[in-house]
Amino acid sequence: MSTDDAKFGEYGGQFVPESLMPAIEELTDAYERYVLDNEDGFMDEFRQRLADFGGRPLPLQHAESLSDRYDTEVYLKREDLLHGGAHKLNNALGQVLLAKYMGKERIVAETGAGQHGTATAMAAAHLDMPCEVYMGETDIRRQRPNVFRMKINGAEITPVTTGRGTLKEAISETMRDWATTVETTHYVIGSVVGPAPFPRMVRDFQSVISEEAREQVREKAGRLPDSVLACAGGGSNTMGTFHHFVDDEDVGLYAVEAGGSSLDVDEEEGVAPNSASLSTGEQGVLHGARTKLLQDSHGQIMESHSVSAGLDYAGVGPELAHLVDEERVDAVNVGDDSALEAFHRLSQDEGVIPALETAHAFGYLEEHHDELGDLVIVNVSGRGDKDLETVLEETEKRDLDVAPDMSVLRAAAGGGGDL
Ligand SMILES: *Cc1c(COP(=O)(O)O)cnc(C)c1O
């Protein structure tokens, strides 16, 4: 891989310790041979397994109520219907299969909200590979259902106690493991982040989303969309949904970040009450790549915040950062309240309960539909079953226009009431 292929403009690169370089070089070679050149039919097997195990292709659904509401044709790309309930399996399955082709015997992964760990544990069980998942202790407490799911699929969970015990520390710990075990082990990174070749490779595995959606929209609507929306944490569903539209100059691409409770930053506390690294971040290096980061004026990485755990990350993929600088992608953001309202609206109007991450994209649609043209695709990156407890709690705290009346649950929990 030439240095140019490791970068996206000024972003990306391979900022890793010397001890990791052999692993990065071996992976780069495998990515080029198996993914780019389809050696030994790797991509054919990947596609077949995405179909049989994952359930692809997935529908592009016309959303009738939303189309009426906004007087705009709205289509939903239904990644929530992928096995596991989110787009994550596209990447996890691709990387675990690649590890097999490379002759590796063990998988390590990191997880924050637990969605990527769950997808990796599923893919590893499916392909009969032992799997160890690093997870911050705080996140283990916050994300119990996903911890269960990983254990049930046979994964080992290793708690990470450094720092705040969340995703950032879990990634660092997984990289340390990998540096000492590279001969036998592949690190399945969870988004379009990390050193090259990860951002390109993860994008390629996820780009099945836009490959299908581009075909489907031409079939169903007879033309390309005016706008495509996807939520952005690390940016893997975003890049996957955008990839085949990037060269279609008339198609607007909107990466919707978590605006959290505010875009203002408390420097003293080292906290950003949002996860809007594309909209508000500055250049810096994190987890092996140069990208846009939430950092203070001394270059310290700040804690991020979002009501949705899957968007709660201080960095973002380098390719997305580059496309925003090039003005090919619009970086926009939506706050916690608006995401929660969108969650309820999509559930009530369309019968689709979205992940809280996904709900941010629908919050943007609600606020800006009149700027998005007549034909819009929104990626439904995942389903919301994992978020129901959080939604209940967060909805109770607020005075939202569209929330259902939950008093029946309160009454039942109190032991009496009107059930
Ligand atoms: C993990 C996750 C995200 C955020 O990750 P990206 O890499 O930005 O896609 C978004 N939606 C869902 C449902 C997720 O599980």
Short mmCIF file of N, CA, C and O in Angstrom, two decimals, residues 140-245:
data_model
loop_
_atom_site.label_atom_id
_atom_site.label_comp_id
_atom_site.label_asym_id
_atom_site.label_seq_id
_atom_site.Cartn_x
_atom_site.Cartn_y
_atom_site.Cartn_z
N ILE A 140 -19.84 -2.25 30.66
CA ILE A 140 -20.38 -3.57 31.02
C ILE A 140 -21.61 -3.39 31.91
O ILE A 140 -22.62 -4.06 31.74
N ARG A 141 -21.50 -2.42 32.83
CA ARG A 141 -22.64 -2.14 33.71
C ARG A 141 -23.82 -1.56 32.93
O ARG A 141 -24.96 -1.96 33.13
N ARG A 142 -23.49 -0.62 32.00
CA ARG A 142 -24.57 0.08 31.30
C ARG A 142 -25.26 -0.77 30.23
O ARG A 142 -26.34 -0.45 29.78
N GLN A 143 -24.54 -1.78 29.74
CA GLN A 143 -25.03 -2.50 28.56
C GLN A 143 -25.23 -3.98 28.82
O GLN A 143 -24.81 -4.83 28.03
N ARG A 144 -25.86 -4.30 29.94
CA ARG A 144 -26.01 -5.70 30.34
C ARG A 144 -26.57 -6.63 29.25
O ARG A 144 -26.04 -7.73 29.05
N PRO A 145 -27.63 -6.25 28.55
CA PRO A 145 -28.21 -7.19 27.58
C PRO A 145 -27.20 -7.62 26.51
O PRO A 145 -27.16 -8.79 26.13
N ASN A 146 -26.37 -6.67 26.08
CA ASN A 146 -25.38 -7.03 25.06
C ASN A 146 -24.27 -7.90 25.64
O ASN A 146 -23.70 -8.74 24.93
N VAL A 147 -23.94 -7.71 26.92
CA VAL A 147 -22.95 -8.57 27.56
C VAL A 147 -23.49 -10.01 27.58
O VAL A 147 -22.79 -10.96 27.24
N PHE A 148 -24.76 -10.17 27.92
CA PHE A 148 -25.39 -11.50 27.87
C PHE A 148 -25.30 -12.10 26.48
O PHE A 148 -24.95 -13.26 26.31
N ARG A 149 -25.66 -11.29 25.50
CA ARG A 149 -25.69 -11.82 24.13
C ARG A 149 -24.31 -12.32 23.71
O ARG A 149 -24.17 -13.39 23.12
N MET A 150 -23.26 -11.56 24.06
CA MET A 150 -21.90 -11.98 23.69
C MET A 150 -21.53 -13.27 24.39
O MET A 150 -20.99 -14.19 23.78
N LYS A 151 -21.81 -13.34 25.70
CA LYS A 151 -21.48 -14.54 26.46
C LYS A 151 -22.22 -15.75 25.89
O LYS A 151 -21.67 -16.84 25.76
N ILE A 152 -23.49 -15.56 25.56
CA ILE A 152 -24.29 -16.67 25.04
C ILE A 152 -23.74 -17.18 23.71
O ILE A 152 -23.80 -18.36 23.42
N ASN A 153 -23.15 -16.26 22.93
CA ASN A 153 -22.52 -16.69 21.67
C ASN A 153 -21.12 -17.26 21.90
O ASN A 153 -20.41 -17.59 20.94
N GLY A 154 -20.69 -17.35 23.15
CA GLY A 154 -19.43 -18.04 23.44
C GLY A 154 -18.21 -17.14 23.54
O GLY A 154 -17.08 -17.64 23.62
N ALA A 155 -18.39 -15.82 23.55
CA ALA A 155 -17.23 -14.92 23.63
C ALA A 155 -16.75 -14.76 25.07
O ALA A 155 -17.53 -14.89 26.01
N GLU A 156 -15.45 -14.50 25.23
CA GLU A 156 -14.89 -14.09 26.51
C GLU A 156 -15.02 -12.57 26.59
O GLU A 156 -14.75 -11.88 25.61
N ILE A 157 -15.36 -12.05 27.76
CA ILE A 157 -15.39 -10.59 27.93
C ILE A 157 -14.30 -10.21 28.92
O ILE A 157 -14.25 -10.75 30.03
N THR A 158 -13.41 -9.31 28.52
CA THR A 158 -12.38 -8.83 29.43
C THR A 158 -12.68 -7.38 29.82
O THR A 158 -12.68 -6.50 28.95
N PRO A 159 -12.96 -7.14 31.10
CA PRO A 159 -13.27 -5.77 31.54
C PRO A 159 -12.04 -4.88 31.49
O PRO A 159 -10.94 -5.33 31.83
N VAL A 160 -12.21 -3.64 31.06
CA VAL A 160 -11.12 -2.66 31.03
C VAL A 160 -11.41 -1.62 32.10
O VAL A 160 -12.48 -1.00 32.10
N THR A 161 -10.43 -1.46 33.03
CA THR A 161 -10.70 -0.60 34.18
C THR A 161 -9.97 0.73 34.12
O THR A 161 -10.18 1.59 34.96
N THR A 162 -9.11 0.91 33.10
CA THR A 162 -8.37 2.17 33.01
C THR A 162 -9.30 3.32 32.62
O THR A 162 -10.38 3.09 32.05
N GLY A 163 -8.88 4.54 32.90
CA GLY A 163 -9.63 5.74 32.51
C GLY A 163 -11.05 5.69 33.03
O GLY A 163 -11.31 5.30 34.17
N ARG A 164 -11.97 6.07 32.13
CA ARG A 164 -13.38 6.09 32.50
C ARG A 164 -14.04 4.72 32.30
O ARG A 164 -15.21 4.55 32.57
N GLY A 165 -13.25 3.78 31.78
CA GLY A 165 -13.83 2.46 31.55
C GLY A 165 -14.85 2.45 30.44
O GLY A 165 -15.91 1.82 30.55
N THR A 166 -14.53 3.16 29.33
CA THR A 166 -15.47 3.16 28.21
C THR A 166 -14.72 2.84 26.91
O THR A 166 -13.61 2.30 26.94
N LEU A 167 -15.34 3.17 25.77
CA LEU A 167 -14.85 2.70 24.48
C LEU A 167 -13.41 3.09 24.18
O LEU A 167 -12.63 2.28 23.66
N LYS A 168 -13.04 4.34 24.48
CA LYS A 168 -11.70 4.81 24.15
C LYS A 168 -10.63 3.92 24.79
O LYS A 168 -9.68 3.50 24.13
N GLU A 169 -10.81 3.59 26.06
CA GLU A 169 -9.84 2.73 26.77
C GLU A 169 -9.89 1.30 26.23
O GLU A 169 -8.87 0.63 26.13
N ALA A 170 -11.09 0.84 25.88
CA ALA A 170 -11.23 -0.53 25.36
C ALA A 170 -10.46 -0.69 24.05
O ALA A 170 -9.81 -1.71 23.81
N ILE A 171 -10.50 0.34 23.19
CA ILE A 171 -9.77 0.28 21.91
C ILE A 171 -8.27 0.20 22.20
O ILE A 171 -7.55 -0.63 21.62
N SER A 172 -7.79 1.06 23.10
CA SER A 172 -6.34 1.06 23.40
C SER A 172 -5.90 -0.31 23.92
O SER A 172 -4.85 -0.83 23.55
N GLU A 173 -6.71 -0.91 24.79
CA GLU A 173 -6.38 -2.20 25.39
C GLU A 173 -6.36 -3.31 24.32
O GLU A 173 -5.49 -4.18 24.32
N THR A 174 -7.29 -3.26 23.38
CA THR A 174 -7.34 -4.27 22.32
C THR A 174 -6.13 -4.14 21.42
O THR A 174 -5.55 -5.15 20.98
N MET A 175 -5.70 -2.91 21.15
CA MET A 175 -4.50 -2.71 20.33
C MET A 175 -3.27 -3.29 21.02
O MET A 175 -2.40 -3.88 20.38
N ARG A 176 -3.22 -3.14 22.35
CA ARG A 176 -2.09 -3.71 23.11
C ARG A 176 -2.08 -5.23 23.01
O ARG A 176 -1.04 -5.85 22.81
N ASP A 177 -3.24 -5.84 23.17
CA ASP A 177 -3.36 -7.30 23.04
C ASP A 177 -2.84 -7.72 21.66
O ASP A 177 -1.98 -8.60 21.53
N TRP A 178 -3.33 -7.04 20.64
CA TRP A 178 -3.01 -7.41 19.26
C TRP A 178 -1.51 -7.32 18.98
O TRP A 178 -0.94 -8.18 18.31
N ALA A 179 -0.87 -6.29 19.56
CA ALA A 179 0.56 -6.10 19.31
C ALA A 179 1.38 -7.29 19.80
O ALA A 179 2.44 -7.59 19.26
N THR A 180 0.89 -8.01 20.81
CA THR A 180 1.67 -9.14 21.35
C THR A 180 1.18 -10.49 20.83
O THR A 180 1.77 -11.51 21.14
N THR A 181 0.08 -10.50 20.06
CA THR A 181 -0.48 -11.78 19.62
C THR A 181 -0.70 -11.87 18.12
O THR A 181 -1.42 -12.75 17.64
N VAL A 182 -0.05 -10.95 17.37
CA VAL A 182 -0.41 -10.81 15.94
C VAL A 182 -0.26 -12.09 15.12
O VAL A 182 -0.97 -12.27 14.14
N GLU A 183 0.64 -12.98 15.52
CA GLU A 183 0.84 -14.18 14.71
C GLU A 183 -0.45 -15.00 14.61
O GLU A 183 -0.74 -15.56 13.56
N THR A 184 -1.19 -15.04 15.71
CA THR A 184 -2.37 -15.92 15.76
C THR A 184 -3.69 -15.17 15.70
O THR A 184 -4.74 -15.78 15.52
N THR A 185 -3.62 -13.85 15.88
CA THR A 185 -4.85 -13.10 16.21
C THR A 185 -5.17 -12.01 15.20
O THR A 185 -4.26 -11.33 14.70
N HIS A 186 -6.47 -11.83 14.89
CA HIS A 186 -6.90 -10.67 14.12
C HIS A 186 -7.76 -9.77 15.00
O HIS A 186 -8.62 -10.25 15.73
N TYR A 187 -7.54 -8.45 14.89
CA TYR A 187 -8.32 -7.46 15.62
C TYR A 187 -9.43 -6.95 14.71
O TYR A 187 -9.16 -6.31 13.70
N VAL A 188 -10.67 -7.25 15.08
CA VAL A 188 -11.83 -6.78 14.32
C VAL A 188 -12.25 -5.42 14.87
O VAL A 188 -12.92 -5.34 15.90
N ILE A 189 -11.84 -4.36 14.19
CA ILE A 189 -12.19 -3.02 14.65
C ILE A 189 -13.63 -2.71 14.22
O ILE A 189 -14.08 -3.21 13.19
N GLY A 190 -14.34 -1.89 15.01
CA GLY A 190 -15.78 -1.79 14.87
C GLY A 190 -16.32 -0.68 13.99
O GLY A 190 -17.52 -0.61 13.74
N SER A 191 -15.46 0.21 13.50
CA SER A 191 -15.98 1.27 12.64
C SER A 191 -14.90 1.68 11.64
O SER A 191 -13.82 1.07 11.60
N VAL A 192 -15.16 2.71 10.85
CA VAL A 192 -14.21 3.13 9.82
C VAL A 192 -13.12 4.01 10.44
O VAL A 192 -12.81 5.09 9.94
N VAL A 193 -12.57 3.55 11.55
CA VAL A 193 -11.54 4.28 12.28
C VAL A 193 -10.28 3.41 12.39
O VAL A 193 -10.23 2.33 11.83
N GLY A 194 -9.27 3.91 13.11
CA GLY A 194 -8.04 3.15 13.28
C GLY A 194 -7.06 3.39 12.15
O GLY A 194 -7.33 4.15 11.21
N PRO A 195 -5.88 2.74 12.24
CA PRO A 195 -4.85 2.91 11.21
C PRO A 195 -5.26 2.26 9.89
O PRO A 195 -6.04 1.30 9.89
N ALA A 196 -4.72 2.74 8.76
CA ALA A 196 -4.92 2.07 7.48
C ALA A 196 -4.39 0.64 7.60
O ALA A 196 -3.39 0.44 8.29
N PRO A 197 -5.03 -0.37 7.01
CA PRO A 197 -6.12 -0.26 6.03
C PRO A 197 -7.52 -0.31 6.63
O PRO A 197 -8.49 -0.43 5.87
N PHE A 198 -7.68 -0.22 7.97
CA PHE A 198 -9.02 -0.42 8.55
C PHE A 198 -10.10 0.51 7.97
O PHE A 198 -11.17 0.02 7.59
N PRO A 199 -9.89 1.83 7.89
CA PRO A 199 -11.00 2.68 7.43
C PRO A 199 -11.51 2.29 6.03
O PRO A 199 -12.73 2.25 5.80
N ARG A 200 -10.59 1.97 5.10
CA ARG A 200 -11.02 1.56 3.76
C ARG A 200 -11.70 0.20 3.77
O ARG A 200 -12.70 -0.03 3.11
N MET A 201 -11.09 -0.71 4.54
CA MET A 201 -11.58 -2.09 4.56
C MET A 201 -12.99 -2.15 5.16
O MET A 201 -13.89 -2.78 4.59
N VAL A 202 -13.19 -1.48 6.29
CA VAL A 202 -14.51 -1.48 6.93
C VAL A 202 -15.54 -0.82 6.01
O VAL A 202 -16.66 -1.30 5.84
N ARG A 203 -15.14 0.27 5.37
CA ARG A 203 -16.03 0.93 4.40
C ARG A 203 -16.42 -0.03 3.28
O ARG A 203 -17.58 -0.11 2.89
N ASP A 204 -15.45 -0.77 2.77
CA ASP A 204 -15.75 -1.70 1.67
C ASP A 204 -16.75 -2.76 2.10
O ASP A 204 -17.68 -3.10 1.36
N PHE A 205 -16.58 -3.29 3.32
CA PHE A 205 -17.54 -4.29 3.80
C PHE A 205 -18.93 -3.67 4.00
O PHE A 205 -19.94 -4.29 3.75
N GLN A 206 -18.98 -2.43 4.47
CA GLN A 206 -20.27 -1.78 4.72
C GLN A 206 -20.91 -1.22 3.45
O GLN A 206 -22.11 -0.92 3.44
N SER A 207 -20.12 -1.07 2.38
CA SER A 207 -20.65 -0.39 1.20
C SER A 207 -21.69 -1.22 0.46
O SER A 207 -22.32 -0.73 -0.48
N VAL A 208 -21.92 -2.45 0.91
CA VAL A 208 -23.03 -3.24 0.37
C VAL A 208 -24.35 -2.49 0.58
O VAL A 208 -25.30 -2.63 -0.19
N ILE A 209 -24.40 -1.62 1.60
CA ILE A 209 -25.62 -0.84 1.88
C ILE A 209 -25.94 0.08 0.69
O ILE A 209 -27.05 0.06 0.15
N SER A 210 -24.94 0.88 0.27
CA SER A 210 -25.21 1.83 -0.82
C SER A 210 -25.27 1.13 -2.17
O SER A 210 -25.96 1.59 -3.08
N GLU A 211 -24.57 0.03 -2.30
CA GLU A 211 -24.64 -0.72 -3.57
C GLU A 211 -26.08 -1.18 -3.79
O GLU A 211 -26.65 -0.98 -4.88
N GLU A 212 -26.69 -1.74 -2.75
CA GLU A 212 -28.09 -2.17 -2.86
C GLU A 212 -29.02 -0.97 -3.01
O GLU A 212 -29.90 -0.96 -3.88
N ALA A 213 -28.83 0.04 -2.16
CA ALA A 213 -29.78 1.17 -2.12
C ALA A 213 -29.80 1.91 -3.46
O ALA A 213 -30.87 2.35 -3.92
N ARG A 214 -28.64 2.04 -4.11
CA ARG A 214 -28.58 2.79 -5.37
C ARG A 214 -29.38 2.07 -6.46
O ARG A 214 -30.14 2.69 -7.21
N GLU A 215 -29.22 0.75 -6.53
CA GLU A 215 -30.01 -0.07 -7.45
C GLU A 215 -31.50 0.04 -7.14
O GLU A 215 -32.33 0.24 -8.03
N GLN A 216 -31.81 -0.12 -5.85
CA GLN A 216 -33.22 -0.19 -5.43
C GLN A 216 -33.96 1.11 -5.67
O GLN A 216 -35.12 1.10 -6.09
N VAL A 217 -33.29 2.23 -5.44
CA VAL A 217 -34.00 3.51 -5.60
C VAL A 217 -34.25 3.79 -7.09
O VAL A 217 -35.29 4.35 -7.46
N ARG A 218 -33.34 3.34 -7.93
CA ARG A 218 -33.56 3.53 -9.36
C ARG A 218 -34.71 2.67 -9.84
O ARG A 218 -35.50 3.08 -10.70
N GLU A 219 -34.80 1.48 -9.27
CA GLU A 219 -35.89 0.58 -9.63
C GLU A 219 -37.23 1.13 -9.13
O GLU A 219 -38.22 1.14 -9.85
N LYS A 220 -37.27 1.59 -7.86
CA LYS A 220 -38.55 1.96 -7.25
C LYS A 220 -38.99 3.37 -7.59
O LYS A 220 -40.18 3.62 -7.75
N ALA A 221 -38.05 4.30 -7.66
CA ALA A 221 -38.41 5.71 -7.87
C ALA A 221 -37.99 6.17 -9.26
O ALA A 221 -38.32 7.29 -9.65
N GLY A 222 -37.24 5.35 -9.97
CA GLY A 222 -36.86 5.68 -11.34
C GLY A 222 -35.73 6.68 -11.44
O GLY A 222 -35.39 7.13 -12.53
N ARG A 223 -35.15 7.06 -10.33
CA ARG A 223 -34.03 8.00 -10.40
C ARG A 223 -33.22 7.96 -9.11
O ARG A 223 -33.59 7.29 -8.15
N LEU A 224 -32.11 8.69 -9.11
CA LEU A 224 -31.28 8.78 -7.90
C LEU A 224 -31.95 9.75 -6.91
O LEU A 224 -32.70 10.64 -7.31
N PRO A 225 -31.66 9.60 -5.62
CA PRO A 225 -32.28 10.48 -4.62
C PRO A 225 -31.67 11.88 -4.65
O PRO A 225 -30.59 12.08 -5.19
N ASP A 226 -32.38 12.84 -4.07
CA ASP A 226 -31.82 14.18 -3.89
C ASP A 226 -30.90 14.20 -2.68
O ASP A 226 -29.90 14.92 -2.67
N SER A 227 -31.26 13.42 -1.66
CA SER A 227 -30.47 13.43 -0.42
C SER A 227 -30.40 12.04 0.20
O SER A 227 -31.35 11.26 0.08
N VAL A 228 -29.28 11.77 0.85
CA VAL A 228 -29.11 10.53 1.61
C VAL A 228 -28.65 10.92 3.02
O VAL A 228 -27.72 11.70 3.19
N LEU A 229 -29.35 10.36 4.03
CA LEU A 229 -29.05 10.69 5.43
C LEU A 229 -28.61 9.44 6.18
O LEU A 229 -29.21 8.38 6.02
N ALA A 230 -27.59 9.59 7.02
CA ALA A 230 -27.21 8.50 7.92
C ALA A 230 -26.63 9.12 9.19
O ALA A 230 -26.00 10.18 9.13
N CYS A 231 -26.83 8.46 10.32
CA CYS A 231 -26.24 8.95 11.57
C CYS A 231 -24.75 8.62 11.57
O CYS A 231 -24.31 7.69 10.91
N ALA A 232 -23.97 9.41 12.32
CA ALA A 232 -22.52 9.19 12.32
C ALA A 232 -21.97 9.17 13.74
O ALA A 232 -22.07 10.15 14.49
N GLY A 233 -21.42 8.02 14.11
CA GLY A 233 -20.64 7.91 15.34
C GLY A 233 -19.18 7.84 14.90
O GLY A 233 -18.54 8.85 14.67
N GLY A 234 -18.67 6.62 14.73
CA GLY A 234 -17.38 6.45 14.07
C GLY A 234 -17.52 6.66 12.56
O GLY A 234 -16.58 7.05 11.89
N GLY A 235 -18.71 6.38 12.05
CA GLY A 235 -19.00 6.66 10.65
C GLY A 235 -19.10 5.45 9.73
O GLY A 235 -19.07 5.61 8.51
N SER A 236 -19.29 4.25 10.27
CA SER A 236 -19.28 3.09 9.37
C SER A 236 -20.60 2.91 8.63
O SER A 236 -20.59 2.58 7.44
N ASN A 237 -21.74 3.17 9.29
CA ASN A 237 -22.98 3.07 8.51
C ASN A 237 -23.08 4.26 7.57
O ASN A 237 -23.64 4.15 6.47
N THR A 238 -22.51 5.37 7.98
CA THR A 238 -22.50 6.57 7.15
C THR A 238 -21.72 6.30 5.85
O THR A 238 -22.25 6.47 4.75
N MET A 239 -20.47 5.87 5.98
CA MET A 239 -19.66 5.61 4.79
C MET A 239 -20.27 4.49 3.95
O MET A 239 -20.24 4.54 2.72
N GLY A 240 -20.81 3.48 4.62
CA GLY A 240 -21.45 2.37 3.89
C GLY A 240 -22.64 2.84 3.09
O GLY A 240 -22.86 2.40 1.96
N THR A 241 -23.41 3.78 3.64
CA THR A 241 -24.61 4.28 2.96
C THR A 241 -24.26 5.30 1.87
O THR A 241 -24.96 5.44 0.87
N PHE A 242 -23.14 6.01 2.05
CA PHE A 242 -22.75 7.06 1.09
C PHE A 242 -21.92 6.53 -0.08
O PHE A 242 -21.93 7.12 -1.17
N HIS A 243 -21.15 5.47 0.14
CA HIS A 243 -20.03 5.14 -0.75
C HIS A 243 -20.39 5.16 -2.25
O HIS A 243 -19.71 5.82 -3.04
N HIS A 244 -21.44 4.45 -2.64
CA HIS A 244 -21.76 4.38 -4.07
C HIS A 244 -22.47 5.63 -4.60
O HIS A 244 -22.79 5.71 -5.79
N PHE A 245 -22.72 6.60 -3.72
CA PHE A 245 -23.32 7.87 -4.16
C PHE A 245 -22.29 9.01 -4.22
O PHE A 245 -22.62 10.10 -4.66
#
